[in-house]
mmCIF file of C-alpha atoms in Angstrom:
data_model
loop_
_atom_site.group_PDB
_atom_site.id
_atom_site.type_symbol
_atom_site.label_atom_id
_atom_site.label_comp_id
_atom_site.label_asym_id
_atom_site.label_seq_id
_atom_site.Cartn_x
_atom_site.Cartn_y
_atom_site.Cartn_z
ATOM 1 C CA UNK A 9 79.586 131.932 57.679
ATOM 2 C CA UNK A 10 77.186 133.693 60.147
ATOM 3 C CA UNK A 11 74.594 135.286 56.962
ATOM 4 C CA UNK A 12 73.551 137.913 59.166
ATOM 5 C CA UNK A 13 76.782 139.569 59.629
ATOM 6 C CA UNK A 14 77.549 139.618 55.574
ATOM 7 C CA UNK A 15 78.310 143.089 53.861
ATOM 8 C CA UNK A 16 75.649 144.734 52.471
ATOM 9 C CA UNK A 17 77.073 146.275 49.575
ATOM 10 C CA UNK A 18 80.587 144.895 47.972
ATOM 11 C CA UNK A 19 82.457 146.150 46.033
ATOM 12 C CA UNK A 20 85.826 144.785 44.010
ATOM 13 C CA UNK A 21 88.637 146.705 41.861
ATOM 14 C CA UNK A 22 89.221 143.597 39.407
ATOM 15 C CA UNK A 23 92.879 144.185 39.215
ATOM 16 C CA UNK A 24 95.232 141.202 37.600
ATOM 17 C CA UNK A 25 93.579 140.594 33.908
ATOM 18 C CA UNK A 26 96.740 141.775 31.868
ATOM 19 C CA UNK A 27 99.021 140.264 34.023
ATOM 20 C CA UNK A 28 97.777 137.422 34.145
ATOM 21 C CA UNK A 29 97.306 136.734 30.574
ATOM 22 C CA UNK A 30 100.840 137.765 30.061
ATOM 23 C CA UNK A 31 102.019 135.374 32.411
ATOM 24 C CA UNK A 32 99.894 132.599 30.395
ATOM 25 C CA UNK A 33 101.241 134.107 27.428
ATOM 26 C CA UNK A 34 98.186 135.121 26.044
ATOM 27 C CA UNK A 35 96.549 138.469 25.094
ATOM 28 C CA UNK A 36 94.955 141.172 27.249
ATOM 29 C CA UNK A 37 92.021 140.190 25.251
ATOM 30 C CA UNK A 38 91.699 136.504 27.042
ATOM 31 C CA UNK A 39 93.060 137.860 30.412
ATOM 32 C CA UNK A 40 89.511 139.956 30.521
ATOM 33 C CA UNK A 41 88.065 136.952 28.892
ATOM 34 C CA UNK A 42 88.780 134.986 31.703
ATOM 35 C CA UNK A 43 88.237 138.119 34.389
ATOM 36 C CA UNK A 44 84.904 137.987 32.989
ATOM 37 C CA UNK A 45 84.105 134.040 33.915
ATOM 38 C CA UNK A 46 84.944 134.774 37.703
ATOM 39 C CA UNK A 47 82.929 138.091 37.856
ATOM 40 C CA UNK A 48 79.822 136.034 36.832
ATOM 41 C CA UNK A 49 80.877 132.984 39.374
ATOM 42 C CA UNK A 50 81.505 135.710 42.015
ATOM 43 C CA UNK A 51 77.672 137.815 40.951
ATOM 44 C CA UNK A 52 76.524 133.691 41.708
ATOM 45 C CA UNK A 53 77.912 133.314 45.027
ATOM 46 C CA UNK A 54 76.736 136.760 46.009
ATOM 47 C CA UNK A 55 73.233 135.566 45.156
ATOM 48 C CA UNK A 56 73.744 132.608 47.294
ATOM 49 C CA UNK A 57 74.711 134.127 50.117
ATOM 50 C CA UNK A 58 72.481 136.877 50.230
ATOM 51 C CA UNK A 59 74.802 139.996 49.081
ATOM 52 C CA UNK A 60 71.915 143.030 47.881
ATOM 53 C CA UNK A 61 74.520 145.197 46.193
ATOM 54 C CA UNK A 62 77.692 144.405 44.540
ATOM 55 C CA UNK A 63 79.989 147.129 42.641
ATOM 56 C CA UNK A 64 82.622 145.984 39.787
ATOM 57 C CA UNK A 65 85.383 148.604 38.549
ATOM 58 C CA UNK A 66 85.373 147.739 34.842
ATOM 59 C CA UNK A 67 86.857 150.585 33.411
ATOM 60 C CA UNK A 68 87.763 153.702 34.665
ATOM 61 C CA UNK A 69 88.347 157.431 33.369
ATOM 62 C CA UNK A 70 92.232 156.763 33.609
ATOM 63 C CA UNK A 71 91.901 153.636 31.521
ATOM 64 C CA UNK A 72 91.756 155.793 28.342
ATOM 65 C CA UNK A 73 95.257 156.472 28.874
ATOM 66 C CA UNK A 74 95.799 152.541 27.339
ATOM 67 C CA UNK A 75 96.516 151.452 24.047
ATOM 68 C CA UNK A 76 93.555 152.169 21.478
ATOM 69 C CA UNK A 77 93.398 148.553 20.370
ATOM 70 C CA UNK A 78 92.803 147.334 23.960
ATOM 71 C CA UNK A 79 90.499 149.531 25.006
ATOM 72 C CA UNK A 80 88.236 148.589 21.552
ATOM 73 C CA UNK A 81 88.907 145.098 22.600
ATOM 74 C CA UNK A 82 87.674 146.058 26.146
ATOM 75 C CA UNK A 83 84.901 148.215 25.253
ATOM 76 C CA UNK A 84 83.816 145.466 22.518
ATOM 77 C CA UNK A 85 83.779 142.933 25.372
ATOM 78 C CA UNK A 86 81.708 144.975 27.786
ATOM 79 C CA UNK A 87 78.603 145.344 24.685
ATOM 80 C CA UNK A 88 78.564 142.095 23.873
ATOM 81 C CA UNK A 89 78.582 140.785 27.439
ATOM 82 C CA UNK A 90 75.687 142.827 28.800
ATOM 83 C CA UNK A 91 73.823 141.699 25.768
ATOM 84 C CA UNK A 92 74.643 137.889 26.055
ATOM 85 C CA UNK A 93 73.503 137.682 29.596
ATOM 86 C CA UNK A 94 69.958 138.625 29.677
ATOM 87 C CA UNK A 95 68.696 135.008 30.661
ATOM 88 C CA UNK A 96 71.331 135.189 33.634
ATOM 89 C CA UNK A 97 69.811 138.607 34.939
ATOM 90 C CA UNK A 98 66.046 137.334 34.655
ATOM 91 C CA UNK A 99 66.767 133.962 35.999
ATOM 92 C CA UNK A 100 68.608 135.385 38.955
ATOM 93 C CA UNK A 101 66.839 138.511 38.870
ATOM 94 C CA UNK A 102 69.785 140.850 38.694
ATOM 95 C CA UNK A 103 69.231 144.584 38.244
ATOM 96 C CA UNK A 104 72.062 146.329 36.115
ATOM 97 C CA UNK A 105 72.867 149.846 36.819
ATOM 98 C CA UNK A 106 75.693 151.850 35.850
ATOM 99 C CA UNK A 107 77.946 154.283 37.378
ATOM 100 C CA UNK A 108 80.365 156.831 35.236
ATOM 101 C CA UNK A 109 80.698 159.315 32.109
ATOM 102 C CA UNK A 110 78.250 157.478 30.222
ATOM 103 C CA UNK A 111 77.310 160.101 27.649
ATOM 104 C CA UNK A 112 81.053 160.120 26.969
ATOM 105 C CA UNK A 113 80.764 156.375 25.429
ATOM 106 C CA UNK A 114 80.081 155.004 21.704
ATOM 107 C CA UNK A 115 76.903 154.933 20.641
ATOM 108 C CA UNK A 116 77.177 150.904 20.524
ATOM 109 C CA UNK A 117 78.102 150.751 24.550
ATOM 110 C CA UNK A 118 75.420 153.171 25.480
ATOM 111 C CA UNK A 119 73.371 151.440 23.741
ATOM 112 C CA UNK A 120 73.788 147.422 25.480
ATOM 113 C CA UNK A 121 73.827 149.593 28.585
ATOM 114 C CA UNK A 122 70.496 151.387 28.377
ATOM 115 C CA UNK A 123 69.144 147.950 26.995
ATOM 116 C CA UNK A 124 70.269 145.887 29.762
ATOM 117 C CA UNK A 125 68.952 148.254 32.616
ATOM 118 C CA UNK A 126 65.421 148.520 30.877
ATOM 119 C CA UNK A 127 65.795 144.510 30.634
ATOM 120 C CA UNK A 128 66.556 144.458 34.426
ATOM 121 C CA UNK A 129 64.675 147.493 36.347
ATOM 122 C CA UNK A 130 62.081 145.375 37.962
ATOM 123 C CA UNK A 131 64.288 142.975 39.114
ATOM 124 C CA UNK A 132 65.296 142.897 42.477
ATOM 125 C CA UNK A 133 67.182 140.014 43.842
ATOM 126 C CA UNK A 134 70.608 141.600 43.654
ATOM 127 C CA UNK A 135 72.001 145.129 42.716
ATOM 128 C CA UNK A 136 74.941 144.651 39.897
ATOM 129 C CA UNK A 137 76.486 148.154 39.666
ATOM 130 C CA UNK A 138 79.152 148.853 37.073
ATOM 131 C CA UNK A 139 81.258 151.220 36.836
ATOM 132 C CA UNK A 140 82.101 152.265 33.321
ATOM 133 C CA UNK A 141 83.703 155.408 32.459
ATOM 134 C CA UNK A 142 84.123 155.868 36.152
ATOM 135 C CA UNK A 143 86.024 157.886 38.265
ATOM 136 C CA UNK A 144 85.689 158.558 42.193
ATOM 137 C CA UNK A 145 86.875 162.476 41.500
ATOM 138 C CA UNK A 146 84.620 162.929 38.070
ATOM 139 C CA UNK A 147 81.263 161.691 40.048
ATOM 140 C CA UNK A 148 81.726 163.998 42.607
ATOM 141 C CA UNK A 149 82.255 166.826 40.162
ATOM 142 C CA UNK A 150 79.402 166.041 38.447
ATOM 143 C CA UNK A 151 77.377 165.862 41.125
ATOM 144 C CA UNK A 152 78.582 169.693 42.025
ATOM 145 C CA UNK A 153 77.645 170.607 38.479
ATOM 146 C CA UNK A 154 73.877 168.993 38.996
ATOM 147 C CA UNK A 155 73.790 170.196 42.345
ATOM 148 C CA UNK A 156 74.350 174.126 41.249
ATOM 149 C CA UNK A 157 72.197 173.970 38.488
ATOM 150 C CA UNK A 158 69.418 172.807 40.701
ATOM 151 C CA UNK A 159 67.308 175.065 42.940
ATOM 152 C CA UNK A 160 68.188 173.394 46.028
ATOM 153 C CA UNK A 161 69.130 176.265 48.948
ATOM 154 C CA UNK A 162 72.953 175.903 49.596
ATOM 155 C CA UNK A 163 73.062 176.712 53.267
ATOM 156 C CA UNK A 164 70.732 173.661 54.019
ATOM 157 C CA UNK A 165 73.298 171.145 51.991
ATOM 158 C CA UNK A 166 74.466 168.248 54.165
ATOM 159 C CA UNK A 167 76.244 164.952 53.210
ATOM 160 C CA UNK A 168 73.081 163.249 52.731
ATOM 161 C CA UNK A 169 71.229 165.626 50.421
ATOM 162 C CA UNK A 170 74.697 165.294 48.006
ATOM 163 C CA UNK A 171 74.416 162.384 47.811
ATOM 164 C CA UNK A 172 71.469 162.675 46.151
ATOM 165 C CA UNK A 173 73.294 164.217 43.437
ATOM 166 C CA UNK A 174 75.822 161.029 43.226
ATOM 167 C CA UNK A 175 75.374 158.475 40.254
ATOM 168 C CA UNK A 176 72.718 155.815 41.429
ATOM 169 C CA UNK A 177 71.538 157.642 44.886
ATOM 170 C CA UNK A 178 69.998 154.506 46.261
ATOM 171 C CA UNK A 179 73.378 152.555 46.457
ATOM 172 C CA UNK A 180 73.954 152.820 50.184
ATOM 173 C CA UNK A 181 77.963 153.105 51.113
ATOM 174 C CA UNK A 182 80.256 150.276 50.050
ATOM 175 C CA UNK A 183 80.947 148.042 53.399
ATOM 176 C CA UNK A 184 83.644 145.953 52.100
ATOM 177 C CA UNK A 185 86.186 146.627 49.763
ATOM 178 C CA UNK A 186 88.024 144.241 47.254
ATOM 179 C CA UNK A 187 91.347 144.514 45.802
ATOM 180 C CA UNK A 188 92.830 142.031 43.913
ATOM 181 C CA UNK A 189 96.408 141.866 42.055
ATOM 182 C CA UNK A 190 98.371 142.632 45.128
ATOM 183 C CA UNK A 191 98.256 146.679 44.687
ATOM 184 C CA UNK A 192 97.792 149.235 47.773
ATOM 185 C CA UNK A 193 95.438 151.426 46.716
ATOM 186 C CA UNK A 194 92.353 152.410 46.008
ATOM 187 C CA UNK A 195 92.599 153.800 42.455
ATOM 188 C CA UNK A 196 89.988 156.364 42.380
ATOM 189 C CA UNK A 197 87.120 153.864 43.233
ATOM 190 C CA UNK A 198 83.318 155.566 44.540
ATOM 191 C CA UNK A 199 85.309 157.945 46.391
ATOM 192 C CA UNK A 200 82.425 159.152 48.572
ATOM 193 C CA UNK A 201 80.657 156.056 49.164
ATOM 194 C CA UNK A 202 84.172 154.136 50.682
ATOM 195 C CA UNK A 203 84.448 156.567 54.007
ATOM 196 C CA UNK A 204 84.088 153.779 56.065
ATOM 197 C CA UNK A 205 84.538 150.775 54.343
ATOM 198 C CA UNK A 206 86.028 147.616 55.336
ATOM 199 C CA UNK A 207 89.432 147.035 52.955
ATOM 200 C CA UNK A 208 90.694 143.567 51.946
ATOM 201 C CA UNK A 209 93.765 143.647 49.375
ATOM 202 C CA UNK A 210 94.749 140.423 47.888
ATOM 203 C CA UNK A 211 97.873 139.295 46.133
ATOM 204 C CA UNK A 212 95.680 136.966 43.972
ATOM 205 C CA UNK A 213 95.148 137.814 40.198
ATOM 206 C CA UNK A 214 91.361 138.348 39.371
ATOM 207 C CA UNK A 215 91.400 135.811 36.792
ATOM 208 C CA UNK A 216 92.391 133.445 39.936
ATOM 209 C CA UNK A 217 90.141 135.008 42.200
ATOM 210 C CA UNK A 218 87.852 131.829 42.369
ATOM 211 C CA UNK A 219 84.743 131.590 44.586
ATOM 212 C CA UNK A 220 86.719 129.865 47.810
ATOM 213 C CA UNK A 221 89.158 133.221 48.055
ATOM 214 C CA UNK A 222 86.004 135.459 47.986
ATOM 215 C CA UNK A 223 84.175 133.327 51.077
ATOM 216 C CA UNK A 224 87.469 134.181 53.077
ATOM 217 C CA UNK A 225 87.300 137.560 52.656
ATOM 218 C CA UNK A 226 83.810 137.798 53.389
ATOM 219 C CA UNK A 227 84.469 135.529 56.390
ATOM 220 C CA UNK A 228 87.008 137.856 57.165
ATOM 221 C CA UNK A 229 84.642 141.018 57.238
ATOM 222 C CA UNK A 230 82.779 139.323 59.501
ATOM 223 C CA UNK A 231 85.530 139.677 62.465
ATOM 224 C CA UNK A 232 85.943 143.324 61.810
ATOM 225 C CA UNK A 233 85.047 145.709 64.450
ATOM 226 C CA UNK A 234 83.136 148.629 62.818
ATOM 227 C CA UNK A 235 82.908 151.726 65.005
ATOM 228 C CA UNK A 236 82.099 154.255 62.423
ATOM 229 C CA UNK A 237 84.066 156.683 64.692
ATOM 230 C CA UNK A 238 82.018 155.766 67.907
#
């Protein structure tokens, strides 16, 4: 794998938990379980291989829709696993940020969230982006509802000065694209920042999404041609 050719920013819909756990027979609650073990593994191998910014869909503004026990089981699961891994983000020096509604959360997930970015905010060795609470459609409405309310002259408004107004401004634009679970689509996912990005779809459940499947797909970003229109 030619290093200097890698995607700058990656980012993966994590698509596959509750099948797979009802394949296995098991609950939802152990298919995210195990979705969780390979998003750390695949966070490791992006460290190793020199990926600055990676993007994980981990729940978004449809996901409400979902049974209430689930999404306390899910929302559970995301508080107590950005609080468990503080050791992990200092030793690899992992930033956490966070993309979405996040005033529209319990007190408890605001809470590990605002806790692990303080933790995190001088580190600098790779950009972990979540998106909680997300939606492609609600960030760019809210980022019409900041820009109005600013002073900023509307006739000198270009792409680049909105994107100011976008969750996390300094994420550049995703290169490569992850789906896993066999779906065609991209599901409302950073709807603005995916103009131009490289997509990869794979049949493979995320909970079976291990380390060897993600070198082939970033293997296979490196043999796309990428003419931004040129």
């Amino acid at each position: 794998m030619n290093k200097s050719s890698l995607p700058r920013h990656v980012g993966v819909i994590m698509d596959g938990n509750r099948r797979w756990a009802l394949g296995k027979g098991l609950s939802f609650l152990e298919g995210y379980k195990e979705g969780l073990k390979r998003a750390k593994e695949i966070v490791k191998h992006s460290l190793k291989v020199g990926i600055k910014y990676l993007s994980f869909y981990v729940f978004s503004t449809e996901n409400w829709k979902r049974d209430d026990c689930e999404i306390e089981n899910l929302m559970f699961l995301i508080a107590s696993y950005l609080r468990a891994e503080f050791n992990f983000y200092k030793k690899n020096g992992i930033k956490i940020i966070v993309s979405g509604d996040i005033e529209s959360l319990s007190e408890e997930v605001k809470s590990s969230i605002k806790d692990s970015a303080s933790f995190s905010k001088n580190f600098n060795n790779l950009i972990l982006n979540l998106a909680i609470n997300y939606g492609g459609r609600n960030e760019i409405l809210r980022a019409v509802k900041k820009f109005v309310s600013s002073d900023f002259d509307l006739e000198s408004l270009d792409e680049n000065t909105f994107s100011n107004f976008l969750d996390n401004p300094e994420l550049p634009d995703i290169d490569l694209l992850i789906r896993t679970g066999g779906n065609i689509r991209i599901s409302n996912f950073f709807l603005w920042r995916i103009a131009y990005s490289e997509l990869i779809f794979s049949n493979v459940l995320w909970p079976e999404y291990y380390n060897n499947r993600y070198i082939k797909d970033l293997e296979c970003f490196q043999f796309r041609i990428r003419n931004f229109g040129r």
